[in-house]
């Protein structure tokens, strides 16, 4: 009887995590449609191919290199041994956590859209998914977490808490993207004689579809981060929901009904709540998501019009800055003062969040500087004018429009 119960428990955990992995995998379709809807028609094919290619490369490098770095587990053994005594739980755990790692190049893709060369970015994504991200992951969630987390706990009273990746995934991706965007420079004719020339999005329905796919998949991202049936929490689910609608409503008012900001506002709320989704009260989650949305709306405008940074999807403010806010907000709202569960330190959250910023900026700058110097990173002006669809993939998204 005991062995039967244990077998059912292992099987339930495997199924639980596999369903979570599939939901997060589906989010990559959301990344694709969000980018496709935002870029111009001449860049839509490239967006689709980039996301799928980066996913495929990430799978290989994370399987062979990244997951062993992060968790000290490798899969270079006979297939029978891979099942172990828990029905292959480690395999589906790899699948689930791969979906997080592959978010890094997917996030960066939106910032560098329409002027980055294809293969150099595939290479950069491989470095991030296989080395850069797993190393940081190992210090927060994985095999090397004991030392750093013990330091946070002894110094500030609690370890750094990031339940579902506001910092480890989203902040990391957004801050890694910033050096790439700066090294690339703006798209052709984005700024003319010092004046901003905004490039309108191509397809609001595609952008909205991307946001909806991401939002639905996010409940796998957050809730299934428990990684077992025993650890599942209804609080995480409702906090994710409240943060999402907080993000929508705050963006609705702040942007004066702008559809792009409204749909990205939902994502800002979800990014912000990842870290503390298992700690905070639902009302606090609403506030965290709403404030995250305001950070994105005003941060995007500041980035584009004041700093003159052509970050096409606004991934630096959306993932980078809002992700950092998510980590810090867990330290503010996770305590008993605001109805939270406690066991979290503001200083640990601040220090851990800033550590991720520094790590991402340094490693991102090094990787993209080397790639730019060795391989070249920016498309030629003629290639940009024709569009990456034709220049890289030799086809338009709508070929019939070009048939005479």
Coordinates of C-alpha atoms in Angstrom, one line a residue:
X1 CA 0.0 0.0 0.0
X2 CA 2.8 2.4 0.9
X3 CA 4.6 1.8 -2.4
X4 CA 1.3 2.3 -4.3
X5 CA 0.7 5.6 -2.5
X6 CA 4.3 6.7 -3.2
X7 CA 4.0 5.8 -6.9
X8 CA 0.8 7.8 -7.2
X9 CA 2.5 10.8 -5.5
X10 CA 5.4 10.6 -7.9
X11 CA 3.1 10.2 -10.9
X12 CA 1.0 13.2 -9.7
X13 CA 4.1 15.4 -9.3
X14 CA 5.3 14.4 -12.8
X15 CA 1.9 15.2 -14.3
X16 CA 1.6 18.4 -12.4
X17 CA 5.0 19.7 -13.5
X18 CA 4.6 18.5 -17.1
X19 CA 1.3 20.5 -17.4
X20 CA 3.1 23.5 -16.0
X21 CA 5.9 23.0 -18.5
X22 CA 3.4 22.9 -21.4
X23 CA 1.7 26.0 -20.2
X24 CA 5.0 27.9 -19.9
X25 CA 6.1 26.5 -23.3
X26 CA 2.9 27.9 -24.8
X27 CA 4.0 31.3 -23.5
X28 CA 6.7 31.4 -26.1
X29 CA 3.9 31.6 -28.7
X30 CA 2.8 34.7 -26.7
X31 CA 6.3 36.2 -27.0
X32 CA 6.2 35.6 -30.7
X33 CA 2.8 37.2 -31.3
X34 CA 3.5 40.1 -29.1
X35 CA 6.6 40.8 -31.2
X36 CA 4.9 40.1 -34.5
X37 CA 2.1 42.5 -33.6
X38 CA 4.5 45.3 -32.6
X39 CA 7.1 45.2 -35.4
X40 CA 6.3 46.2 -39.0
X41 CA 5.0 43.8 -41.6
X42 CA 8.5 43.4 -43.1
X43 CA 9.7 42.0 -39.8
X44 CA 7.0 39.5 -38.8
X45 CA 8.4 36.4 -40.3
X46 CA 11.8 37.1 -38.6
X47 CA 10.0 37.4 -35.2
X48 CA 8.4 34.0 -35.6
X49 CA 11.6 32.3 -36.7
X50 CA 13.7 34.0 -34.0
X51 CA 11.5 32.8 -31.2
X52 CA 11.3 29.2 -32.4
X53 CA 15.0 29.0 -33.2
X54 CA 16.0 30.5 -29.9
X55 CA 13.8 28.0 -28.1
X56 CA 15.3 25.1 -30.0
X57 CA 18.9 26.2 -29.3
X58 CA 18.1 26.9 -25.7
X59 CA 16.7 23.4 -25.3
X60 CA 20.0 21.8 -26.5
X61 CA 22.4 24.0 -24.5
X62 CA 20.3 23.9 -21.3
X63 CA 20.0 20.1 -21.5
X64 CA 23.7 19.6 -22.0
X65 CA 25.2 22.5 -20.1
X66 CA 22.8 24.8 -18.3
X67 CA 20.8 22.4 -16.2
X68 CA 23.9 20.6 -14.9
X69 CA 25.4 24.0 -14.0
X70 CA 22.3 25.1 -12.2
X71 CA 21.4 21.9 -10.4
X72 CA 24.3 19.4 -10.7
X73 CA 22.2 16.9 -12.6
X74 CA 23.2 15.6 -16.0
X75 CA 21.3 13.3 -18.4
X76 CA 24.2 11.5 -20.1
X77 CA 23.2 8.1 -18.8
X78 CA 21.2 5.2 -20.2
X79 CA 17.5 5.9 -20.7
X80 CA 16.5 3.4 -18.1
X81 CA 18.4 5.3 -15.4
X82 CA 16.8 8.6 -16.4
X83 CA 13.5 7.4 -14.9
X84 CA 15.1 6.8 -11.5
X85 CA 12.8 6.0 -8.7
X86 CA 10.4 8.8 -9.3
X87 CA 9.0 8.1 -12.8
X88 CA 11.2 10.6 -14.5
X89 CA 10.5 13.6 -12.3
X90 CA 13.9 15.2 -12.9
X91 CA 13.3 15.1 -16.7
X92 CA 10.0 17.0 -16.5
X93 CA 11.7 19.4 -14.0
X94 CA 14.3 20.0 -16.6
X95 CA 11.5 20.7 -19.2
X96 CA 9.8 23.1 -16.8
X97 CA 12.9 25.0 -15.9
X98 CA 14.0 25.1 -19.5
X99 CA 10.9 27.1 -20.3
X100 CA 12.2 29.7 -17.8
X101 CA 15.7 29.7 -19.3
X102 CA 14.4 30.0 -22.8
X103 CA 12.5 33.2 -21.8
X104 CA 15.9 35.0 -21.7
X105 CA 16.5 35.1 -25.5
X106 CA 12.7 35.5 -26.1
X107 CA 12.7 38.6 -23.9
X108 CA 15.8 40.0 -25.6
X109 CA 14.3 39.4 -29.1
X110 CA 11.7 42.1 -28.6
X111 CA 14.2 44.7 -27.7
X112 CA 16.6 44.2 -30.7
X113 CA 13.9 43.6 -33.3
X114 CA 14.2 44.7 -36.9
X115 CA 17.9 45.5 -37.0
X116 CA 19.8 42.6 -35.4
X117 CA 21.5 40.0 -37.5
X118 CA 20.1 36.5 -37.1
X119 CA 22.9 34.1 -36.3
X120 CA 24.9 36.4 -34.0
X121 CA 21.7 36.7 -31.8
X122 CA 21.2 32.9 -31.9
X123 CA 24.7 32.6 -30.6
X124 CA 24.1 35.2 -27.8
X125 CA 20.9 33.4 -26.8
X126 CA 22.9 30.1 -26.6
X127 CA 25.5 31.7 -24.3
X128 CA 22.8 33.2 -22.0
X129 CA 20.6 30.0 -21.8
X130 CA 23.6 27.7 -21.5
X131 CA 25.9 29.7 -19.2
X132 CA 24.9 33.1 -18.0
X133 CA 21.4 32.4 -16.8
X134 CA 22.1 29.0 -15.3
X135 CA 25.0 30.3 -13.3
X136 CA 22.9 33.0 -11.6
X137 CA 20.0 30.5 -11.3
X138 CA 22.4 28.1 -9.4
X139 CA 23.1 30.8 -6.7
X140 CA 19.4 31.6 -6.1
X141 CA 17.5 28.3 -6.7
X142 CA 20.1 25.7 -7.4
X143 CA 23.2 23.9 -6.3
X144 CA 25.2 27.0 -5.2
X145 CA 22.3 28.7 -3.4
X146 CA 23.5 27.7 0.1
X147 CA 26.4 30.1 0.3
X148 CA 24.7 33.2 -1.1
X149 CA 21.4 32.6 0.6
X150 CA 23.1 31.9 3.9
X151 CA 24.9 35.3 3.5
X152 CA 21.6 37.1 2.9
X153 CA 20.1 35.4 5.9
X154 CA 22.9 36.0 8.3
X155 CA 23.3 39.6 7.1
X156 CA 19.7 40.7 6.6
X157 CA 17.7 38.2 8.6
X158 CA 16.2 36.2 5.7
X159 CA 17.3 34.7 2.3
X160 CA 16.5 36.3 -1.0
X161 CA 13.0 35.3 -2.0
X162 CA 12.0 34.9 -5.7
X163 CA 9.2 32.3 -5.9
X164 CA 8.6 32.4 -9.7
X165 CA 11.3 34.6 -11.2
X166 CA 10.6 38.3 -11.2
X167 CA 14.3 38.8 -10.8
X168 CA 15.9 35.5 -11.8
X169 CA 14.1 35.4 -15.1
X170 CA 12.5 38.7 -16.0
X171 CA 14.8 41.2 -14.5
X172 CA 17.7 39.1 -15.9
X173 CA 16.3 39.1 -19.4
X174 CA 15.5 42.8 -19.4
X175 CA 18.8 44.0 -18.1
X176 CA 20.7 41.6 -20.5
X177 CA 18.7 43.2 -23.3
X178 CA 19.8 46.8 -22.5
X179 CA 23.5 46.4 -23.6
X180 CA 22.3 44.7 -26.8
X181 CA 19.9 47.6 -27.6
X182 CA 22.5 50.2 -26.9
X183 CA 25.2 48.5 -28.9
X184 CA 22.9 48.0 -31.9
X185 CA 21.6 51.6 -31.9
X186 CA 18.2 52.7 -33.1
X187 CA 16.4 51.4 -36.2
X188 CA 16.8 53.2 -39.5
X189 CA 15.0 56.5 -39.4
X190 CA 13.7 56.0 -35.8
X191 CA 15.4 59.3 -34.8
X192 CA 15.9 61.9 -37.6
X193 CA 18.1 65.0 -36.9
X194 CA 17.7 64.4 -33.2
X195 CA 13.9 64.2 -33.4
X196 CA 11.9 61.1 -32.5
X197 CA 10.0 59.5 -35.3
X198 CA 7.8 56.9 -33.6
X199 CA 7.2 53.7 -35.7
X200 CA 3.6 52.5 -35.3
X201 CA 2.8 48.9 -34.4
X202 CA 1.6 46.8 -37.3
X203 CA -1.1 44.6 -35.8
X204 CA -3.0 45.3 -32.6
X205 CA -4.9 42.0 -32.8
X206 CA -1.7 40.0 -32.9
X207 CA -0.2 42.1 -30.1
X208 CA -3.4 41.5 -28.0
X209 CA -3.3 37.7 -28.8
X210 CA 0.3 37.6 -27.6
X211 CA -0.6 39.3 -24.4
X212 CA -3.5 36.9 -23.8
X213 CA -1.4 33.8 -24.5
X214 CA 1.2 35.0 -22.1
X215 CA -1.3 35.8 -19.4
X216 CA -3.0 32.4 -19.6
X217 CA 0.4 30.6 -19.6
X218 CA 1.5 32.7 -16.6
X219 CA -0.6 30.7 -14.2
X220 CA 1.6 27.7 -15.1
X221 CA 4.6 29.9 -14.7
X222 CA 3.6 31.0 -11.2
X223 CA 1.4 28.3 -9.7
X224 CA 3.5 25.4 -11.0
X225 CA 6.7 26.9 -9.6
X226 CA 5.7 25.0 -6.4
X227 CA 7.0 22.0 -8.5
X228 CA 4.8 19.5 -6.6
X229 CA 1.2 18.8 -5.9
X230 CA 1.8 19.1 -2.2
X231 CA 3.2 22.6 -2.6
X232 CA 0.4 24.0 -4.8
X233 CA -1.1 27.3 -3.5
X234 CA -4.4 29.0 -4.3
X235 CA -2.8 32.2 -2.9
X236 CA -0.3 32.2 -5.8
X237 CA -3.1 31.8 -8.4
X238 CA -5.3 34.6 -7.0
X239 CA -2.3 36.9 -6.4
X240 CA -1.3 36.4 -10.1
X241 CA -4.9 37.2 -11.2
X242 CA -5.1 40.3 -9.0
X243 CA -1.7 41.6 -10.1
X244 CA -2.7 41.1 -13.7
X245 CA -5.9 43.1 -13.5
X246 CA -4.2 45.7 -11.4
X247 CA -1.7 46.1 -14.3
X248 CA -4.5 46.4 -16.8
X249 CA -6.5 49.0 -14.9
X250 CA -3.6 51.2 -14.0
X251 CA -2.4 51.2 -17.6
X252 CA -5.9 51.9 -18.9
X253 CA -6.0 55.1 -16.9
X254 CA -2.4 56.1 -17.2
X255 CA -2.2 55.6 -20.9
X256 CA -5.6 57.0 -21.7
X257 CA -6.9 53.8 -23.2
X258 CA -3.9 53.0 -25.3
X259 CA -4.3 49.3 -26.4
X260 CA -0.6 48.6 -26.5
X261 CA 0.0 49.9 -23.0
X262 CA -3.2 48.1 -21.7
X263 CA -2.1 44.7 -23.0
X264 CA 1.5 45.2 -21.9
X265 CA 0.1 46.4 -18.5
X266 CA -1.3 43.0 -17.9
X267 CA 2.2 41.6 -18.4
X268 CA 3.8 44.2 -16.2
X269 CA 1.5 43.1 -13.4
X270 CA 2.3 39.5 -13.9
X271 CA 6.1 40.1 -14.0
X272 CA 5.9 42.2 -10.8
X273 CA 4.1 39.6 -8.8
X274 CA 6.2 36.5 -9.6
X275 CA 8.7 37.0 -6.8
X276 CA 6.2 37.5 -3.9
X277 CA 3.1 35.6 -5.3
X278 CA 3.3 33.1 -2.5
X279 CA 3.7 35.7 0.3
X280 CA 1.5 38.7 -0.2
X281 CA -2.1 39.4 0.3
X282 CA -4.3 39.7 -2.8
X283 CA -5.0 43.4 -2.3
X284 CA -1.2 43.9 -2.1
X285 CA -0.8 41.9 -5.3
X286 CA -3.3 44.3 -7.0
X287 CA -1.1 47.2 -5.9
X288 CA 2.1 45.5 -6.9
X289 CA 0.8 44.8 -10.3
X290 CA -0.7 48.3 -10.7
X291 CA 2.6 50.0 -9.7
X292 CA 4.5 47.7 -12.0
X293 CA 2.2 48.8 -14.8
X294 CA 2.9 52.5 -14.1
X295 CA 6.6 51.8 -14.1
X296 CA 6.2 50.4 -17.6
X297 CA 3.9 53.0 -19.0
X298 CA 6.1 56.0 -17.9
X299 CA 9.3 54.1 -18.1
X300 CA 8.7 53.2 -21.8
X301 CA 7.9 56.9 -22.6
X302 CA 11.0 58.0 -20.7
X303 CA 13.2 55.4 -22.4
X304 CA 12.0 56.2 -25.9
X305 CA 11.6 60.0 -25.9
X306 CA 14.0 61.2 -23.3
X307 CA 16.9 58.7 -23.4
X308 CA 16.4 58.1 -27.2
X309 CA 16.7 54.3 -26.7
X310 CA 15.0 52.3 -29.5
X311 CA 13.9 49.3 -27.4
X312 CA 11.1 48.1 -29.7
X313 CA 8.9 46.2 -27.3
X314 CA 10.2 48.1 -24.2
X315 CA 11.7 45.0 -22.7
X316 CA 14.1 47.0 -20.5
X317 CA 11.4 48.8 -18.6
X318 CA 8.9 45.9 -18.8
X319 CA 11.0 43.0 -17.8
X320 CA 14.2 44.7 -16.4
X321 CA 12.9 47.5 -14.3
X322 CA 9.5 46.0 -13.4
X323 CA 11.2 42.7 -12.6
X324 CA 13.5 44.5 -10.2
X325 CA 10.4 46.2 -8.7
X326 CA 8.9 42.7 -8.3
X327 CA 11.9 41.5 -6.3
X328 CA 11.9 44.6 -4.1
X329 CA 8.1 44.6 -3.6
X330 CA 8.2 41.1 -2.1
X331 CA 10.3 42.6 0.7
X332 CA 7.8 45.5 1.2
X333 CA 4.4 43.7 1.0
X334 CA 5.5 40.2 2.0
X335 CA 5.8 41.2 5.7
X336 CA 3.0 41.0 8.3
X337 CA 2.5 44.8 8.2
X338 CA 0.7 44.6 4.9
X339 CA -1.0 41.2 5.6
X340 CA 1.8 39.1 4.1
X341 CA 3.1 35.7 5.2
X342 CA 6.4 37.1 6.6
X343 CA 9.8 35.4 6.5
X344 CA 11.2 37.9 4.1
X345 CA 13.6 40.8 4.5
X346 CA 13.5 44.1 2.6
X347 CA 17.3 44.4 2.5
X348 CA 17.7 40.9 1.2
X349 CA 15.2 41.6 -1.6
X350 CA 16.9 44.9 -2.4
X351 CA 20.4 43.4 -2.4
X352 CA 19.4 40.3 -4.4
X353 CA 17.5 42.4 -7.0
X354 CA 20.4 44.8 -7.5
X355 CA 22.9 41.9 -7.7
X356 CA 20.9 40.6 -10.6
X357 CA 21.0 44.0 -12.3
X358 CA 24.8 44.3 -12.0
X359 CA 25.4 40.7 -13.1
X360 CA 23.2 41.1 -16.2
X361 CA 24.7 44.4 -17.2
X362 CA 28.2 43.1 -17.0
X363 CA 27.7 39.8 -18.7
X364 CA 25.4 41.2 -21.3
X365 CA 27.9 44.0 -22.2
X366 CA 30.7 41.5 -22.5
X367 CA 28.8 39.0 -24.7
X368 CA 27.4 41.6 -27.0
X369 CA 30.6 43.6 -27.3
X370 CA 32.5 40.5 -28.3
X371 CA 29.8 39.4 -30.8
X372 CA 29.6 42.9 -32.3
X373 CA 33.4 43.1 -32.8
X374 CA 33.9 39.5 -34.0
X375 CA 30.8 38.7 -36.0
X376 CA 29.0 42.0 -36.5
X377 CA 25.6 42.5 -34.9
X378 CA 23.7 45.1 -36.8
X379 CA 22.1 44.7 -40.2
X380 CA 23.2 46.9 -43.0
X381 CA 21.0 49.9 -43.8
X382 CA 19.9 48.3 -47.1
X383 CA 18.9 45.1 -45.3
X384 CA 16.9 47.1 -42.8
X385 CA 15.2 49.0 -45.5
X386 CA 14.1 45.8 -47.2
X387 CA 13.3 44.3 -43.9
X388 CA 14.6 41.2 -42.1
X389 CA 11.9 39.0 -43.6
X390 CA 13.3 39.4 -47.1
X391 CA 16.9 40.0 -46.1
X392 CA 17.3 37.0 -43.8
X393 CA 14.5 34.6 -44.8
X394 CA 13.9 35.5 -48.4
X395 CA 10.1 35.8 -48.0
X396 CA 7.5 38.3 -47.0
X397 CA 4.8 37.6 -44.3
X398 CA 2.2 38.4 -47.0
X399 CA 3.8 37.4 -50.3
X400 CA 0.5 38.0 -52.2
X401 CA 0.9 41.7 -51.5
X402 CA 4.0 41.7 -53.7
X403 CA 2.6 39.7 -56.7
X404 CA 2.2 41.9 -59.7

